[in-house]
Amino acid sequence: MTIAIYPGSFDPITNGHLYIATRAAKIFEKLTIGVFETPNKPLLFTTEERVELIRQSITGLPNIEVEAFGGLTVNFAKKVKAQAMVRGLRMSADFEREFDMAMMTKKLYPELEFVCLMSKIEYQFLSSSLLKEAASLGGDIDDLVPKHVAEALTKKFQAKA
Ligand code: ADP
């Protein structure tokens, strides 16, 4: 069986992430979205909330699963027996970072293939951090995330106000 992981912070999941996951799920027989528990950046949602928001986004996609992980991503790949790791590429910011990550991944686990899929034009500018900024200021983000994610963002920012 061809298995891939799609790791990231997903704080929260956006339509850009979902676009990549949906395409990867057509290439691989099984895709496990890996929610990194402790990324090196401030988080709005807890690990459990990030996992749950993804779970609700993938109900119609039977070969996609979601799981939280800590530590090295390559160890998570080994645990779920993945042959490949999927990442998304936006036009400007991602290439250098993803290239470095691919090199490090190759060094740590040479058998794991690193597969980058290009984002589509509508989502080129979309990142979870910009999304949170826009949502916190009351911007209309309805086209950029599933409905339940928009609601979760509204609730979070209302609770913080
Ligand atoms: P990380 O903290 O690992 O970068 P993210 O949740 O920000 O986690 O992103 C996970 C993956 O999804 C990364 O490969 C990132 O480049 C990709 N990604 C994020 N936003 C988009 C988008 N709008 N279109 C395509 N890929 C994206």
mmCIF file of C-alpha atoms and ligand atoms in Angstrom:
data_model
loop_
_atom_site.group_PDB
_atom_site.id
_atom_site.type_symbol
_atom_site.label_atom_id
_atom_site.label_comp_id
_atom_site.label_asym_id
_atom_site.label_seq_id
_atom_site.Cartn_x
_atom_site.Cartn_y
_atom_site.Cartn_z
ATOM 1 C CA MET A 1 0.000 0.000 0.000
ATOM 2 C CA THR A 2 1.326 3.461 -0.832
ATOM 3 C CA ILE A 3 1.234 5.618 2.292
ATOM 4 C CA ALA A 4 2.207 9.271 2.724
ATOM 5 C CA ILE A 5 2.247 11.706 5.600
ATOM 6 C CA TYR A 6 1.341 15.380 5.304
ATOM 7 C CA PRO A 7 2.878 17.021 8.388
ATOM 8 C CA GLY A 8 2.386 20.568 9.609
ATOM 9 C CA SER A 9 1.113 22.853 12.343
ATOM 10 C CA PHE A 10 -2.387 23.302 10.878
ATOM 11 C CA ASP A 11 -3.202 26.166 13.268
ATOM 12 C CA PRO A 12 -5.874 25.988 11.884
ATOM 13 C CA ILE A 13 -6.362 23.946 8.708
ATOM 14 C CA THR A 14 -7.201 26.102 5.662
ATOM 15 C CA ASN A 15 -8.597 25.422 2.198
ATOM 16 C CA GLY A 16 -4.976 25.647 0.973
ATOM 17 C CA HIS A 17 -4.006 22.682 3.178
ATOM 18 C CA LEU A 18 -7.146 20.807 2.133
ATOM 19 C CA TYR A 19 -6.386 21.350 -1.538
ATOM 20 C CA ILE A 20 -2.948 19.744 -1.090
ATOM 21 C CA ALA A 21 -4.324 16.884 1.052
ATOM 22 C CA THR A 22 -7.107 16.104 -1.434
ATOM 23 C CA ARG A 23 -4.650 15.944 -4.325
ATOM 24 C CA ALA A 24 -2.171 13.830 -2.373
ATOM 25 C CA ALA A 25 -4.984 11.416 -1.478
ATOM 26 C CA LYS A 26 -5.458 10.786 -5.207
ATOM 27 C CA ILE A 27 -1.796 9.848 -5.609
ATOM 28 C CA PHE A 28 -1.367 7.728 -2.461
ATOM 29 C CA GLU A 29 -3.649 4.974 -1.222
ATOM 30 C CA LYS A 30 -3.517 6.387 2.287
ATOM 31 C CA LEU A 31 -2.602 9.855 3.554
ATOM 32 C CA THR A 32 -2.017 10.590 7.230
ATOM 33 C CA ILE A 33 -2.145 14.260 8.142
ATOM 34 C CA GLY A 34 0.335 14.712 10.991
ATOM 35 C CA VAL A 35 -0.370 17.533 13.424
ATOM 36 C CA PHE A 36 2.907 18.650 14.949
ATOM 37 C CA GLU A 37 2.300 19.150 18.665
ATOM 38 C CA THR A 38 4.976 21.722 19.431
ATOM 39 C CA PRO A 39 6.000 23.811 16.402
ATOM 40 C CA ASN A 40 8.434 26.625 16.970
ATOM 41 C CA LYS A 41 5.748 29.317 16.693
ATOM 42 C CA PRO A 42 2.883 30.652 18.808
ATOM 43 C CA LEU A 43 -0.303 28.581 18.513
ATOM 44 C CA LEU A 44 -3.932 29.694 18.705
ATOM 45 C CA PHE A 45 -5.477 26.211 18.894
ATOM 46 C CA THR A 46 -4.506 23.291 21.136
ATOM 47 C CA THR A 47 -3.309 20.050 19.560
ATOM 48 C CA GLU A 48 -6.706 18.424 20.231
ATOM 49 C CA GLU A 49 -8.543 21.359 18.625
ATOM 50 C CA ARG A 50 -6.274 21.312 15.556
ATOM 51 C CA VAL A 51 -6.819 17.560 15.136
ATOM 52 C CA GLU A 52 -10.582 17.901 15.561
ATOM 53 C CA LEU A 53 -10.861 20.761 13.036
ATOM 54 C CA ILE A 54 -9.035 18.571 10.513
ATOM 55 C CA ARG A 55 -11.170 15.527 11.338
ATOM 56 C CA GLN A 56 -14.328 17.516 10.597
ATOM 57 C CA SER A 57 -12.799 18.723 7.291
ATOM 58 C CA ILE A 58 -12.036 15.260 5.907
ATOM 59 C CA THR A 59 -15.295 13.421 6.539
ATOM 60 C CA GLY A 60 -15.864 12.813 2.806
ATOM 61 C CA LEU A 61 -12.314 11.616 2.184
ATOM 62 C CA PRO A 62 -12.051 7.992 3.357
ATOM 63 C CA ASN A 63 -8.333 7.472 2.668
ATOM 64 C CA ILE A 64 -7.228 10.484 4.745
ATOM 65 C CA GLU A 65 -6.549 10.144 8.467
ATOM 66 C CA VAL A 66 -5.305 12.604 11.059
ATOM 67 C CA GLU A 67 -2.976 12.020 13.982
ATOM 68 C CA ALA A 68 -0.966 14.239 16.327
ATOM 69 C CA PHE A 69 2.763 13.651 16.688
ATOM 70 C CA GLY A 70 5.759 14.974 18.594
ATOM 71 C CA GLY A 71 9.492 14.699 18.004
ATOM 72 C CA LEU A 72 11.087 14.020 14.646
ATOM 73 C CA THR A 73 8.799 13.978 11.620
ATOM 74 C CA VAL A 74 10.806 11.109 10.106
ATOM 75 C CA ASN A 75 10.016 8.984 13.170
ATOM 76 C CA PHE A 76 6.334 9.709 12.651
ATOM 77 C CA ALA A 77 6.743 8.638 9.003
ATOM 78 C CA LYS A 78 8.342 5.372 10.135
ATOM 79 C CA LYS A 79 5.613 4.774 12.705
ATOM 80 C CA VAL A 80 2.805 4.996 10.130
ATOM 81 C CA LYS A 81 4.947 3.124 7.534
ATOM 82 C CA ALA A 82 4.890 6.026 5.058
ATOM 83 C CA GLN A 83 7.062 5.905 1.943
ATOM 84 C CA ALA A 84 6.569 9.607 1.227
ATOM 85 C CA MET A 85 6.130 12.956 2.894
ATOM 86 C CA VAL A 86 3.926 15.553 1.197
ATOM 87 C CA ARG A 87 4.334 19.332 1.560
ATOM 88 C CA GLY A 88 2.612 22.222 -0.146
ATOM 89 C CA LEU A 89 4.433 24.895 -2.121
ATOM 90 C CA ARG A 90 3.301 28.467 -2.490
ATOM 91 C CA MET A 91 4.992 30.741 -5.008
ATOM 92 C CA SER A 92 7.089 32.968 -2.823
ATOM 93 C CA ALA A 93 7.830 31.914 0.708
ATOM 94 C CA ASP A 94 8.011 28.141 0.728
ATOM 95 C CA PHE A 95 10.695 26.944 -1.664
ATOM 96 C CA GLU A 96 13.841 27.598 0.372
ATOM 97 C CA ARG A 97 12.329 26.306 3.606
ATOM 98 C CA GLU A 98 10.939 23.178 1.960
ATOM 99 C CA PHE A 99 14.218 22.557 0.135
ATOM 100 C CA ASP A 100 16.139 22.679 3.431
ATOM 101 C CA MET A 101 13.587 20.398 5.028
ATOM 102 C CA ALA A 102 13.849 17.948 2.140
ATOM 103 C CA MET A 103 17.645 17.844 2.495
ATOM 104 C CA MET A 104 17.438 17.232 6.243
ATOM 105 C CA THR A 105 14.755 14.592 5.800
ATOM 106 C CA LYS A 106 16.893 12.850 3.182
ATOM 107 C CA LYS A 107 19.800 12.809 5.598
ATOM 108 C CA LEU A 108 17.746 11.412 8.496
ATOM 109 C CA TYR A 109 15.683 8.911 6.502
ATOM 110 C CA PRO A 110 17.015 8.438 2.945
ATOM 111 C CA GLU A 111 14.226 6.027 1.934
ATOM 112 C CA LEU A 112 11.477 8.600 2.503
ATOM 113 C CA GLU A 113 10.450 10.424 -0.682
ATOM 114 C CA PHE A 114 9.743 14.152 -0.326
ATOM 115 C CA VAL A 115 6.839 15.198 -2.550
ATOM 116 C CA CYS A 116 5.921 18.866 -3.004
ATOM 117 C CA LEU A 117 2.610 19.799 -4.588
ATOM 118 C CA MET A 118 1.969 23.297 -5.912
ATOM 119 C CA SER A 119 -0.822 25.325 -4.428
ATOM 120 C CA LYS A 120 -3.438 26.757 -6.729
ATOM 121 C CA ILE A 121 -3.620 30.431 -7.540
ATOM 122 C CA GLU A 122 -6.461 31.274 -5.104
ATOM 123 C CA TYR A 123 -4.476 29.911 -2.163
ATOM 124 C CA GLN A 124 -0.997 31.210 -3.034
ATOM 125 C CA PHE A 125 -1.236 33.971 -0.450
ATOM 126 C CA LEU A 126 -3.053 31.923 2.167
ATOM 127 C CA SER A 127 -1.248 30.971 5.370
ATOM 128 C CA SER A 128 -2.673 30.073 8.779
ATOM 129 C CA SER A 129 -0.871 33.062 10.311
ATOM 130 C CA LEU A 130 -2.315 35.616 7.847
ATOM 131 C CA LEU A 131 -5.694 33.986 8.202
ATOM 132 C CA LYS A 132 -5.582 34.364 11.997
ATOM 133 C CA GLU A 133 -4.561 37.988 11.645
ATOM 134 C CA ALA A 134 -7.430 38.728 9.246
ATOM 135 C CA ALA A 135 -9.944 36.823 11.409
ATOM 136 C CA SER A 136 -8.807 38.587 14.580
ATOM 137 C CA LEU A 137 -9.537 41.932 12.917
ATOM 138 C CA GLY A 138 -12.982 40.824 11.770
ATOM 139 C CA GLY A 139 -12.061 40.203 8.113
ATOM 140 C CA ASP A 140 -14.223 37.989 5.893
ATOM 141 C CA ILE A 141 -12.405 34.638 5.683
ATOM 142 C CA ASP A 142 -15.327 32.479 4.562
ATOM 143 C CA ASP A 143 -13.764 31.528 1.193
ATOM 144 C CA LEU A 144 -10.510 30.471 2.799
ATOM 145 C CA VAL A 145 -11.531 27.855 5.367
ATOM 146 C CA PRO A 146 -14.320 25.312 5.913
ATOM 147 C CA LYS A 147 -17.362 26.729 7.753
ATOM 148 C CA HIS A 148 -16.596 24.998 11.065
ATOM 149 C CA VAL A 149 -13.071 26.472 11.047
ATOM 150 C CA ALA A 150 -14.419 29.998 10.479
ATOM 151 C CA GLU A 151 -16.776 29.427 13.427
ATOM 152 C CA ALA A 152 -13.969 28.120 15.633
ATOM 153 C CA LEU A 153 -11.890 31.217 14.804
ATOM 154 C CA THR A 154 -14.768 33.553 15.634
ATOM 155 C CA LYS A 155 -15.278 31.765 18.963
ATOM 156 C CA LYS A 156 -11.572 31.918 19.837
ATOM 157 C CA PHE A 157 -11.315 35.627 19.163
ATOM 158 C CA GLN A 158 -14.560 36.352 21.002
ATOM 159 C CA ALA A 159 -13.217 34.443 24.020
ATOM 160 C CA LYS A 160 -9.983 36.440 23.878
ATOM 161 C CA ALA A 161 -11.750 39.827 23.598
HETATM 162 P P1 ADP B 1 4.399 24.241 9.011
HETATM 163 O O1 ADP B 1 4.427 24.918 10.344
HETATM 164 O O2 ADP B 1 5.016 22.885 8.983
HETATM 165 O O3 ADP B 1 4.826 25.092 7.851
HETATM 166 P P2 ADP B 1 1.735 24.679 8.099
HETATM 167 O O4 ADP B 1 0.478 24.222 8.739
HETATM 168 O O5 ADP B 1 1.956 26.136 8.036
HETATM 169 O O6 ADP B 1 2.851 23.915 8.835
HETATM 170 O O7 ADP B 1 1.818 24.068 6.643
HETATM 171 C C1 ADP B 1 1.875 22.687 6.388
HETATM 172 C C2 ADP B 1 2.219 22.469 4.927
HETATM 173 O O8 ADP B 1 1.180 22.996 4.120
HETATM 174 C C3 ADP B 1 3.500 23.169 4.464
HETATM 175 O O9 ADP B 1 4.110 22.357 3.485
HETATM 176 C C4 ADP B 1 3.002 24.441 3.853
HETATM 177 O O10 ADP B 1 3.889 24.944 2.870
HETATM 178 C C5 ADP B 1 1.711 23.949 3.220
HETATM 179 N N1 ADP B 1 0.741 25.025 3.028
HETATM 180 C C6 ADP B 1 0.325 25.944 3.922
HETATM 181 N N2 ADP B 1 -0.572 26.790 3.380
HETATM 182 C C7 ADP B 1 -0.712 26.397 2.084
HETATM 183 C C8 ADP B 1 -1.466 26.886 0.970
HETATM 184 N N3 ADP B 1 -2.222 27.968 1.060
HETATM 185 N N4 ADP B 1 -1.362 26.223 -0.208
HETATM 186 C C9 ADP B 1 -0.565 25.132 -0.302
HETATM 187 N N5 ADP B 1 0.186 24.642 0.681
HETATM 188 C C10 ADP B 1 0.119 25.259 1.866
#
